[in-house]
PDB file of C-alpha atoms in Angstrom:
ATOM      1  CA  MET A1097      -0.165   0.022   0.091  1.00 44.00           C
ATOM      2  CA  GLN A1098       1.364   3.492  -0.836  1.00 57.00           C
ATOM      3  CA  PRO A1099       1.553   6.561   1.474  1.00 55.00           C
ATOM      4  CA  SER A1100      -0.675   8.334  -0.869  1.00 59.00           C
ATOM      5  CA  LEU A1101      -3.556   6.137   0.051  1.00 83.00           C
ATOM      6  CA  LEU A1102      -4.029   7.346   3.126  1.00 94.00           C
ATOM      7  CA  LYS A1103      -5.251  10.463   1.443  1.00 92.00           C
ATOM      8  CA  ASP A1104      -7.798   7.838  -0.197  1.00 92.00           C
ATOM      9  CA  GLN A1105      -8.964   6.139   2.638  1.00 92.00           C
ATOM     10  CA  LEU A1106     -10.101   9.254   4.508  1.00 94.00           C
ATOM     11  CA  ALA A1107     -11.756  10.259   1.545  1.00 92.00           C
ATOM     12  CA  ALA A1108     -13.858   6.778   2.009  1.00 92.00           C
ATOM     13  CA  GLY A1109     -15.064   7.856   5.133  1.00 89.00           C
ATOM     14  CA  ARG A1110     -13.016   4.806   6.612  1.00 88.00           C
ATOM     15  CA  THR A1111     -11.963   4.889  10.641  1.00 96.00           C
ATOM     16  CA  LEU A1112      -8.536   3.707  10.406  1.00 97.00           C
ATOM     17  CA  LEU A1113      -7.049   1.925  13.451  1.00 98.00           C
ATOM     18  CA  ALA A1114      -3.039   2.598  13.623  1.00 98.00           C
ATOM     19  CA  PRO A1115      -0.975   0.495  16.125  1.00 98.00           C
ATOM     20  CA  GLY A1116       2.038   2.570  17.386  1.00 98.00           C
ATOM     21  CA  VAL A1117       5.481   1.270  15.858  1.00 98.00           C
ATOM     22  CA  TYR A1118       9.000   2.320  16.480  1.00 97.00           C
ATOM     23  CA  ASP A1119      11.149   0.529  14.493  1.00 98.00           C
ATOM     24  CA  ALA A1120      11.337  -1.150  11.100  1.00 98.00           C
ATOM     25  CA  LEU A1121      10.913  -4.811  13.116  1.00 98.00           C
ATOM     26  CA  SER A1122       7.737  -3.620  15.020  1.00 98.00           C
ATOM     27  CA  ALA A1123       6.185  -1.749  11.526  1.00 98.00           C
ATOM     28  CA  LEU A1124       6.878  -5.026   9.510  1.00 98.00           C
ATOM     29  CA  ILE A1125       4.935  -7.277  12.147  1.00 98.00           C
ATOM     30  CA  ALA A1126       2.437  -4.402  12.305  1.00 98.00           C
ATOM     31  CA  GLU A1127       2.111  -4.813   8.313  1.00 98.00           C
ATOM     32  CA  GLN A1128       1.985  -8.592   8.582  1.00 98.00           C
ATOM     33  CA  ALA A1129      -0.736  -8.312  11.057  1.00 98.00           C
ATOM     34  CA  GLY A1130      -3.029  -6.779   8.877  1.00 97.00           C
ATOM     35  CA  PHE A1131      -3.385  -3.099  10.068  1.00 97.00           C
ATOM     36  CA  ASP A1132      -3.784  -0.618   6.877  1.00 93.00           C
ATOM     37  CA  ALA A1133      -1.640   2.208   8.561  1.00 97.00           C
ATOM     38  CA  LEU A1134       0.881   2.895  11.007  1.00 98.00           C
ATOM     39  CA  TYR A1135       1.682   5.418  13.556  1.00 98.00           C
ATOM     40  CA  LEU A1136       5.188   6.176  14.305  1.00 98.00           C
ATOM     41  CA  SER A1137       5.225   7.434  18.030  1.00 92.00           C
ATOM     42  CA  GLY A1138       7.609   9.921  19.399  1.00 93.00           C
ATOM     43  CA  ALA A1139       6.999   8.706  22.963  1.00 93.00           C
ATOM     44  CA  SER A1140       8.309   5.071  21.654  1.00 94.00           C
ATOM     45  CA  ILE A1141      11.037   6.537  19.756  1.00 96.00           C
ATOM     46  CA  ALA A1142      12.503   8.386  22.983  1.00 95.00           C
ATOM     47  CA  TYR A1143      11.604   4.838  24.996  1.00 95.00           C
ATOM     48  CA  ALA A1144      13.474   2.849  22.797  1.00 96.00           C
ATOM     49  CA  ARG A1145      16.262   4.681  21.174  1.00 95.00           C
ATOM     50  CA  LEU A1146      17.186   6.785  24.502  1.00 95.00           C
ATOM     51  CA  GLY A1147      15.624   4.919  26.991  1.00 96.00           C
ATOM     52  CA  ARG A1148      14.012   8.026  28.348  1.00 95.00           C
ATOM     53  CA  SER A1149      10.637   9.685  28.636  1.00 91.00           C
ATOM     54  CA  ASP A1150       8.508  11.742  26.617  1.00 88.00           C
ATOM     55  CA  VAL A1151       9.834  15.044  27.789  1.00 90.00           C
ATOM     56  CA  GLY A1152      11.469  16.716  24.238  1.00 89.00           C
ATOM     57  CA  LEU A1153      14.960  14.848  24.299  1.00 91.00           C
ATOM     58  CA  THR A1154      14.580  13.334  20.562  1.00 94.00           C
ATOM     59  CA  THR A1155      15.590  15.090  17.759  1.00 96.00           C
ATOM     60  CA  TYR A1156      14.259  15.558  14.205  1.00 97.00           C
ATOM     61  CA  THR A1157      17.152  13.533  13.055  1.00 97.00           C
ATOM     62  CA  GLU A1158      16.497  10.691  14.905  1.00 97.00           C
ATOM     63  CA  VAL A1159      12.796  10.308  13.922  1.00 98.00           C
ATOM     64  CA  GLU A1160      13.810  11.153  10.436  1.00 98.00           C
ATOM     65  CA  ASP A1161      16.352   8.273  10.447  1.00 98.00           C
ATOM     66  CA  THR A1162      13.975   5.841  12.094  1.00 98.00           C
ATOM     67  CA  LEU A1163      10.888   6.784   9.623  1.00 98.00           C
ATOM     68  CA  ALA A1164      13.210   6.352   6.567  1.00 98.00           C
ATOM     69  CA  ARG A1165      14.156   2.409   7.967  1.00 98.00           C
ATOM     70  CA  ILE A1166      10.610   2.056   8.345  1.00 98.00           C
ATOM     71  CA  THR A1167       9.346   3.185   5.170  1.00 97.00           C
ATOM     72  CA  GLU A1168      11.916   1.331   3.205  1.00 97.00           C
ATOM     73  CA  ARG A1169      10.596  -1.936   5.234  1.00 97.00           C
ATOM     74  CA  VAL A1170       6.739  -1.444   4.733  1.00 97.00           C
ATOM     75  CA  ARG A1171       4.213  -0.407   2.446  1.00 96.00           C
ATOM     76  CA  ARG A1172       1.811   0.568   4.885  1.00 96.00           C
ATOM     77  CA  PRO A1173       1.033   4.362   5.138  1.00 97.00           C
ATOM     78  CA  VAL A1174       2.817   5.671   8.443  1.00 98.00           C
ATOM     79  CA  ILE A1175       1.547   8.809  10.344  1.00 98.00           C
ATOM     80  CA  VAL A1176       4.868  10.367  12.253  1.00 98.00           C
ATOM     81  CA  ASP A1177       4.693  12.136  15.140  1.00 97.00           C
ATOM     82  CA  GLY A1178       6.548  15.372  14.226  1.00 97.00           C
ATOM     83  CA  ASP A1179       6.194  16.558  18.333  1.00 95.00           C
ATOM     84  CA  THR A1180       6.535  20.623  18.036  1.00 96.00           C
ATOM     85  CA  GLY A1181       8.194  20.331  14.701  1.00 97.00           C
ATOM     86  CA  PHE A1182      11.277  20.982  16.286  1.00 97.00           C
ATOM     87  CA  GLY A1183      11.664  24.745  16.356  1.00 96.00           C
ATOM     88  CA  ASN A1184       9.694  27.642  15.016  1.00 97.00           C
ATOM     89  CA  ALA A1185       8.315  27.686  11.709  1.00 98.00           C
ATOM     90  CA  LEU A1186      11.562  27.444   9.470  1.00 98.00           C
ATOM     91  CA  ASN A1187      12.229  24.288  11.487  1.00 98.00           C
ATOM     92  CA  VAL A1188       8.644  23.003  11.170  1.00 98.00           C
ATOM     93  CA  GLN A1189       9.536  23.460   7.263  1.00 98.00           C
ATOM     94  CA  ARG A1190      12.260  21.353   7.326  1.00 98.00           C
ATOM     95  CA  THR A1191      10.676  18.921   9.654  1.00 98.00           C
ATOM     96  CA  VAL A1192       7.893  18.729   6.795  1.00 98.00           C
ATOM     97  CA  ARG A1193      10.255  18.048   3.802  1.00 98.00           C
ATOM     98  CA  GLY A1194      12.428  15.487   5.878  1.00 98.00           C
ATOM     99  CA  PHE A1195       9.628  13.890   6.895  1.00 98.00           C
ATOM    100  CA  GLU A1196       8.226  13.887   3.678  1.00 98.00           C
ATOM    101  CA  ARG A1197      11.164  12.428   1.420  1.00 97.00           C
ATOM    102  CA  ALA A1198      11.523   9.959   4.423  1.00 98.00           C
ATOM    103  CA  GLY A1199       7.606   8.545   3.347  1.00 97.00           C
ATOM    104  CA  ALA A1200       5.473   9.931   5.403  1.00 97.00           C
ATOM    105  CA  ALA A1201       1.947   9.970   4.651  1.00 97.00           C
ATOM    106  CA  MET A1202       0.858  12.199   7.596  1.00 98.00           C
ATOM    107  CA  ILE A1203       2.782  14.443   9.547  1.00 98.00           C
ATOM    108  CA  GLN A1204       1.538  15.183  12.930  1.00 98.00           C
ATOM    109  CA  LEU A1205       2.328  19.017  14.559  1.00 98.00           C
ATOM    110  CA  GLU A1206       1.338  19.893  18.105  1.00 97.00           C
ATOM    111  CA  ASP A1207       1.095  23.091  19.945  1.00 96.00           C
ATOM    112  CA  GLN A1208       3.190  22.834  23.119  1.00 94.00           C
ATOM    113  CA  GLY A1209       5.880  24.925  24.117  1.00 91.00           C
ATOM    114  CA  PHE A1210       9.581  23.921  24.768  1.00 86.00           C
ATOM    115  CA  PRO A1211      10.810  21.407  26.161  1.00 81.00           C
ATOM    116  CA  LYS A1212       7.430  19.555  25.277  1.00 84.00           C
ATOM    117  CA  ARG A1213       6.067  16.370  26.735  1.00 77.00           C
ATOM    118  CA  CYS A1214       4.039  13.390  26.232  1.00 77.00           C
ATOM    119  CA  GLY A1215       0.063  14.463  25.919  1.00 67.00           C
ATOM    120  CA  HIS A1216      -0.496  12.392  29.059  1.00 80.00           C
ATOM    121  CA  LEU A1217       1.700  14.001  31.462  1.00 71.00           C
ATOM    122  CA  ALA A1218       1.014  17.013  33.584  1.00 77.00           C
ATOM    123  CA  GLY A1219       3.094  20.524  33.180  1.00 75.00           C
ATOM    124  CA  LYS A1220       2.504  21.508  29.719  1.00 83.00           C
ATOM    125  CA  SER A1221       3.182  24.543  28.131  1.00 92.00           C
ATOM    126  CA  LEU A1222       1.556  25.930  25.102  1.00 95.00           C
ATOM    127  CA  VAL A1223       2.459  28.433  22.191  1.00 96.00           C
ATOM    128  CA  PRO A1224       0.311  31.253  21.395  1.00 97.00           C
ATOM    129  CA  VAL A1225      -2.323  30.376  19.031  1.00 98.00           C
ATOM    130  CA  ASP A1226      -1.198  32.798  16.061  1.00 98.00           C
ATOM    131  CA  GLU A1227       2.459  31.309  16.525  1.00 98.00           C
ATOM    132  CA  MET A1228       1.068  27.928  15.872  1.00 98.00           C
ATOM    133  CA  CYS A1229      -1.113  29.232  12.995  1.00 98.00           C
ATOM    134  CA  GLY A1230       1.867  30.296  11.533  1.00 98.00           C
ATOM    135  CA  LYS A1231       3.883  26.936  11.993  1.00 98.00           C
ATOM    136  CA  LEU A1232       0.724  24.956  10.274  1.00 98.00           C
ATOM    137  CA  ARG A1233       0.820  27.296   7.222  1.00 98.00           C
ATOM    138  CA  ALA A1234       4.538  27.096   7.044  1.00 98.00           C
ATOM    139  CA  ALA A1235       4.028  22.887   7.140  1.00 98.00           C
ATOM    140  CA  LEU A1236       1.278  23.360   4.551  1.00 98.00           C
ATOM    141  CA  ASP A1237       3.362  25.187   2.225  1.00 98.00           C
ATOM    142  CA  ALA A1238       6.520  23.057   2.855  1.00 98.00           C
ATOM    143  CA  ARG A1239       5.084  19.990   1.305  1.00 97.00           C
ATOM    144  CA  THR A1240       5.532  19.092  -2.278  1.00 96.00           C
ATOM    145  CA  ARG A1241       2.513  16.635  -2.644  1.00 94.00           C
ATOM    146  CA  ASP A1242      -0.918  17.328  -1.690  1.00 91.00           C
ATOM    147  CA  THR A1243      -1.036  13.302  -0.546  1.00 94.00           C
ATOM    148  CA  THR A1244       1.428  14.401   2.495  1.00 97.00           C
ATOM    149  CA  LEU A1245      -1.375  15.286   4.906  1.00 98.00           C
ATOM    150  CA  ILE A1246      -0.853  17.503   8.043  1.00 98.00           C
ATOM    151  CA  LEU A1247      -2.281  16.911  11.223  1.00 98.00           C
ATOM    152  CA  ALA A1248      -2.655  19.338  13.914  1.00 98.00           C
ATOM    153  CA  ARG A1249      -2.819  18.524  17.736  1.00 97.00           C
ATOM    154  CA  THR A1250      -3.245  20.524  20.271  1.00 97.00           C
ATOM    155  CA  ASP A1251      -2.919  20.013  24.111  1.00 95.00           C
ATOM    156  CA  ALA A1252      -4.950  22.965  25.316  1.00 95.00           C
ATOM    157  CA  VAL A1253      -7.439  20.747  27.425  1.00 95.00           C
ATOM    158  CA  ALA A1254      -5.033  20.064  30.158  1.00 91.00           C
ATOM    159  CA  VAL A1255      -3.752  23.679  30.168  1.00 92.00           C
ATOM    160  CA  GLU A1256      -7.105  26.456  29.062  1.00 94.00           C
ATOM    161  CA  GLY A1257      -9.380  23.993  29.052  1.00 94.00           C
ATOM    162  CA  LEU A1258     -12.067  22.249  26.683  1.00 97.00           C
ATOM    163  CA  GLU A1259     -13.619  25.111  24.998  1.00 97.00           C
ATOM    164  CA  ALA A1260     -10.522  26.851  24.514  1.00 97.00           C
ATOM    165  CA  ALA A1261      -9.014  23.590  23.086  1.00 97.00           C
ATOM    166  CA  PHE A1262     -11.913  23.741  20.514  1.00 98.00           C
ATOM    167  CA  GLU A1263     -11.326  27.338  19.607  1.00 98.00           C
ATOM    168  CA  ARG A1264      -7.399  26.090  19.127  1.00 98.00           C
ATOM    169  CA  ALA A1265      -8.834  23.479  16.921  1.00 98.00           C
ATOM    170  CA  GLU A1266     -11.276  25.617  14.773  1.00 98.00           C
ATOM    171  CA  ARG A1267      -8.371  28.158  14.103  1.00 98.00           C
ATOM    172  CA  TYR A1268      -5.755  25.293  13.174  1.00 98.00           C
ATOM    173  CA  PHE A1269      -9.005  23.762  10.949  1.00 98.00           C
ATOM    174  CA  GLU A1270      -8.906  27.497   8.924  1.00 98.00           C
ATOM    175  CA  CYS A1271      -5.343  27.185   8.239  1.00 98.00           C
ATOM    176  CA  GLY A1272      -6.247  24.126   5.867  1.00 98.00           C
ATOM    177  CA  VAL A1273      -4.842  21.379   7.851  1.00 98.00           C
ATOM    178  CA  ASP A1274      -6.111  17.515   6.683  1.00 97.00           C
ATOM    179  CA  ALA A1275      -6.851  16.385  10.059  1.00 98.00           C
ATOM    180  CA  LEU A1276      -6.959  17.200  13.684  1.00 98.00           C
ATOM    181  CA  PHE A1277      -5.912  15.878  17.194  1.00 96.00           C
ATOM    182  CA  ILE A1278      -7.618  17.290  20.263  1.00 97.00           C
ATOM    183  CA  GLU A1279      -5.227  15.417  22.831  1.00 94.00           C
ATOM    184  CA  ALA A1280      -6.089  14.173  26.260  1.00 92.00           C
ATOM    185  CA  LEU A1281      -9.821  14.161  26.441  1.00 96.00           C
ATOM    186  CA  ARG A1282     -11.104  13.044  29.732  1.00 95.00           C
ATOM    187  CA  SER A1283     -14.707  11.488  29.363  1.00 96.00           C
ATOM    188  CA  PRO A1284     -16.777   9.770  26.782  1.00 97.00           C
ATOM    189  CA  ALA A1285     -18.705  13.407  26.875  1.00 97.00           C
ATOM    190  CA  GLN A1286     -15.667  15.173  25.867  1.00 97.00           C
ATOM    191  CA  LEU A1287     -15.485  12.680  23.094  1.00 98.00           C
ATOM    192  CA  ASP A1288     -18.655  13.117  22.194  1.00 98.00           C
ATOM    193  CA  ALA A1289     -18.508  16.935  22.115  1.00 98.00           C
ATOM    194  CA  ALA A1290     -15.183  16.787  19.950  1.00 98.00           C
ATOM    195  CA  CYS A1291     -16.975  14.808  17.338  1.00 98.00           C
ATOM    196  CA  ALA A1292     -20.103  17.112  17.696  1.00 98.00           C
ATOM    197  CA  ARG A1293     -18.398  20.129  16.790  1.00 98.00           C
ATOM    198  CA  PHE A1294     -15.545  18.866  14.235  1.00 98.00           C
ATOM    199  CA  ALA A1295     -16.159  15.494  12.978  1.00 97.00           C
ATOM    200  CA  ALA A1296     -18.611  16.565   9.803  1.00 97.00           C
ATOM    201  CA  ARG A1297     -15.806  18.767   8.638  1.00 97.00           C
ATOM    202  CA  VAL A1298     -12.476  17.290   8.961  1.00 97.00           C
ATOM    203  CA  PRO A1299     -10.817  13.554  10.253  1.00 98.00           C
ATOM    204  CA  LEU A1300     -10.672  13.318  13.522  1.00 98.00           C
ATOM    205  CA  LEU A1301      -7.910  11.351  15.728  1.00 98.00           C
ATOM    206  CA  ALA A1302      -8.368   9.818  18.425  1.00 98.00           C
ATOM    207  CA  ASN A1303      -5.366   8.953  21.024  1.00 96.00           C
ATOM    208  CA  MET A1304      -5.554   5.904  23.386  1.00 96.00           C
ATOM    209  CA  VAL A1305      -3.075   5.463  26.120  1.00 92.00           C
ATOM    210  CA  GLU A1306      -3.119   2.758  28.453  1.00 93.00           C
ATOM    211  CA  GLY A1307      -3.135   4.668  31.745  1.00 90.00           C
ATOM    212  CA  GLY A1308      -3.788   7.669  30.712  1.00 87.00           C
ATOM    213  CA  GLN A1309      -6.229  10.482  30.663  1.00 89.00           C
ATOM    214  CA  THR A1310      -8.685   9.509  28.217  1.00 93.00           C
ATOM    215  CA  PRO A1311     -10.926   6.630  28.592  1.00 94.00           C
ATOM    216  CA  ILE A1312      -9.920   3.498  26.591  1.00 96.00           C
ATOM    217  CA  GLU A1313     -12.583   2.502  23.969  1.00 97.00           C
ATOM    218  CA  SER A1314     -12.595   0.503  20.983  1.00 98.00           C
ATOM    219  CA  ALA A1315     -11.760   1.295  17.482  1.00 98.00           C
ATOM    220  CA  GLN A1316     -15.052  -0.032  16.663  1.00 98.00           C
ATOM    221  CA  ALA A1317     -16.647   2.478  19.355  1.00 98.00           C
ATOM    222  CA  LEU A1318     -14.526   5.520  18.305  1.00 98.00           C
ATOM    223  CA  ALA A1319     -15.749   5.304  15.080  1.00 98.00           C
ATOM    224  CA  ALA A1320     -19.225   5.073  16.165  1.00 98.00           C
ATOM    225  CA  ARG A1321     -18.630   8.489  18.286  1.00 98.00           C
ATOM    226  CA  GLY A1322     -17.435   9.993  14.472  1.00 98.00           C
ATOM    227  CA  PHE A1323     -13.416   9.301  15.065  1.00 98.00           C
ATOM    228  CA  ARG A1324     -12.097   8.694  11.723  1.00 98.00           C
ATOM    229  CA  ILE A1325      -8.380   7.783  13.076  1.00 98.00           C
ATOM    230  CA  VAL A1326      -7.260   5.809  16.076  1.00 98.00           C
ATOM    231  CA  ILE A1327      -4.337   5.338  17.074  1.00 98.00           C
ATOM    232  CA  PHE A1328      -2.429   3.385  20.165  1.00 97.00           C
ATOM    233  CA  PRO A1329       0.820   4.675  20.039  1.00 95.00           C
ATOM    234  CA  GLY A1330       2.555   3.523  23.356  1.00 94.00           C
ATOM    235  CA  GLY A1331       0.807   0.153  23.507  1.00 95.00           C
ATOM    236  CA  THR A1332       3.592  -1.829  21.392  1.00 96.00           C
ATOM    237  CA  ALA A1333       6.449  -0.129  23.298  1.00 96.00           C
ATOM    238  CA  ARG A1334       4.437  -0.941  26.884  1.00 95.00           C
ATOM    239  CA  ALA A1335       3.450  -4.604  26.024  1.00 97.00           C
ATOM    240  CA  VAL A1336       7.466  -5.469  24.437  1.00 97.00           C
ATOM    241  CA  ALA A1337       8.835  -3.769  28.104  1.00 97.00           C
ATOM    242  CA  HIS A1338       6.399  -5.944  30.089  1.00 97.00           C
ATOM    243  CA  THR A1339       7.639  -9.025  27.817  1.00 98.00           C
ATOM    244  CA  LEU A1340      11.264  -8.087  28.283  1.00 98.00           C
ATOM    245  CA  GLN A1341      10.934  -7.937  31.989  1.00 98.00           C
ATOM    246  CA  ALA A1342       9.728 -11.456  32.155  1.00 98.00           C
ATOM    247  CA  TYR A1343      11.975 -12.691  29.702  1.00 98.00           C
ATOM    248  CA  TYR A1344      15.172 -11.076  31.027  1.00 98.00           C
ATOM    249  CA  GLY A1345      13.944 -12.039  35.083  1.00 98.00           C
ATOM    250  CA  SER A1346      13.716 -15.508  33.695  1.00 98.00           C
ATOM    251  CA  LEU A1347      17.180 -15.892  32.080  1.00 98.00           C
ATOM    252  CA  ARG A1348      18.560 -14.577  35.023  1.00 98.00           C
ATOM    253  CA  GLU A1349      16.836 -16.995  37.313  1.00 98.00           C
ATOM    254  CA  HIS A1350      17.440 -20.226  35.363  1.00 98.00           C
ATOM    255  CA  GLY A1351      20.289 -19.286  33.035  1.00 98.00           C
ATOM    256  CA  THR A1352      18.710 -20.486  29.705  1.00 98.00           C
ATOM    257  CA  THR A1353      15.876 -19.991  28.150  1.00 98.00           C
ATOM    258  CA  ALA A1354      14.142 -22.959  28.058  1.00 98.00           C
ATOM    259  CA  PRO A1355      11.160 -21.774  30.327  1.00 98.00           C
ATOM    260  CA  TRP A1356      10.030 -19.668  27.328  1.00 97.00           C
ATOM    261  CA  ARG A1357      10.642 -21.669  24.486  1.00 96.00           C
ATOM    262  CA  GLU A1358       6.938 -21.525  23.933  1.00 96.00           C
ATOM    263  CA  ARG A1359       6.832 -17.857  24.127  1.00 96.00           C
ATOM    264  CA  MET A1360       9.198 -17.375  21.794  1.00 97.00           C
ATOM    265  CA  LEU A1361      10.201 -17.392  17.700  1.00 97.00           C
ATOM    266  CA  ASP A1362      13.395 -19.746  17.147  1.00 97.00           C
ATOM    267  CA  PHE A1363      15.987 -18.928  14.794  1.00 97.00           C
ATOM    268  CA  ASP A1364      14.039 -20.577  11.651  1.00 97.00           C
ATOM    269  CA  GLN A1365      10.725 -18.700  12.572  1.00 97.00           C
ATOM    270  CA  LEU A1366      12.370 -15.340  12.790  1.00 97.00           C
ATOM    271  CA  ASN A1367      14.076 -15.771   9.944  1.00 98.00           C
ATOM    272  CA  ALA A1368      10.892 -16.436   7.942  1.00 97.00           C
ATOM    273  CA  LEU A1369       8.823 -13.819   9.624  1.00 97.00           C
ATOM    274  CA  ILE A1370      11.994 -11.039   8.456  1.00 97.00           C
ATOM    275  CA  GLY A1371      11.826 -12.622   4.810  1.00 97.00           C
ATOM    276  CA  THR A1372      15.770 -14.050   4.934  1.00 97.00           C
ATOM    277  CA  SER A1373      15.244 -16.634   2.473  1.00 97.00           C
ATOM    278  CA  ALA A1374      13.577 -14.100  -0.083  1.00 96.00           C
ATOM    279  CA  LEU A1375      16.458 -11.615   0.404  1.00 96.00           C
ATOM    280  CA  LEU A1376      19.243 -14.247   0.236  1.00 96.00           C
ATOM    281  CA  GLU A1377      17.782 -15.448  -3.134  1.00 96.00           C
ATOM    282  CA  THR A1378      17.915 -11.784  -4.412  1.00 96.00           C
ATOM    283  CA  ALA A1379      21.739 -11.677  -3.180  1.00 95.00           C
ATOM    284  CA  SER A1380      22.205 -14.810  -5.417  1.00 96.00           C
ATOM    285  CA  ARG A1381      20.834 -12.808  -8.546  1.00 95.00           C
ATOM    286  CA  TYR A1382      23.735 -10.752  -8.498  1.00 96.00           C
ATOM    287  CA  ASP A1383      26.591 -14.034  -7.582  1.00 91.00           C
TER     288      ASP A1383
END
């Protein structure tokens, strides 16, 4: 599936369920599971590459490099978390151009101040609305293809309240963005209020964070409310972290992987998953 098809899928009225990925292997497994789109989580890049929290430590180059590795390996469209655009409007333009070259189907930009932090952590700050609108216009001007979609996120619910978040989202929509993301909605009533105000006019994204501020609902339930994109961005990293805690604990205790053999891929199974035989066959053509 080509990245351009994300725009086609949204135009067709489908609700997309996009799991979080953070490297080429997680993206490949998600693609093989049959998802139609993937979400490259900035938080999960911080977790996986840095072993750190999502508090503004990741850089443009780290995200671009991760994105390029993923899009070289899979064909599903990738929504990429561009944080704040890594600076002012000029930085946003560099981010959009670089992410577009690296294969992004949709680029998410948020209105937090620096240092930004996970949308479900306390203590966030916001840039002025006019500054964010300037950054969004810069993003729209920087893209070279109209199939590269721009997603505007506001974190204002936690800082300024629900109505202020809606007013910010209105301003961002007026800039011409392709989708909206109102982060950390607190209740089913707030989810419905967001859809009542925006869903008929622009695709809305719902962010499901286990243990976060927004109540967890299924993609089907959120689609019924009116959301058009549903992401579970950090669930992958949390599942992997939980699994590794148990795996390493067992290996340390037993000195062998034998107790885990039924919960692991063996050598041949992993090579089948990543397509080793096809890769070697390609190489043989050049012998």
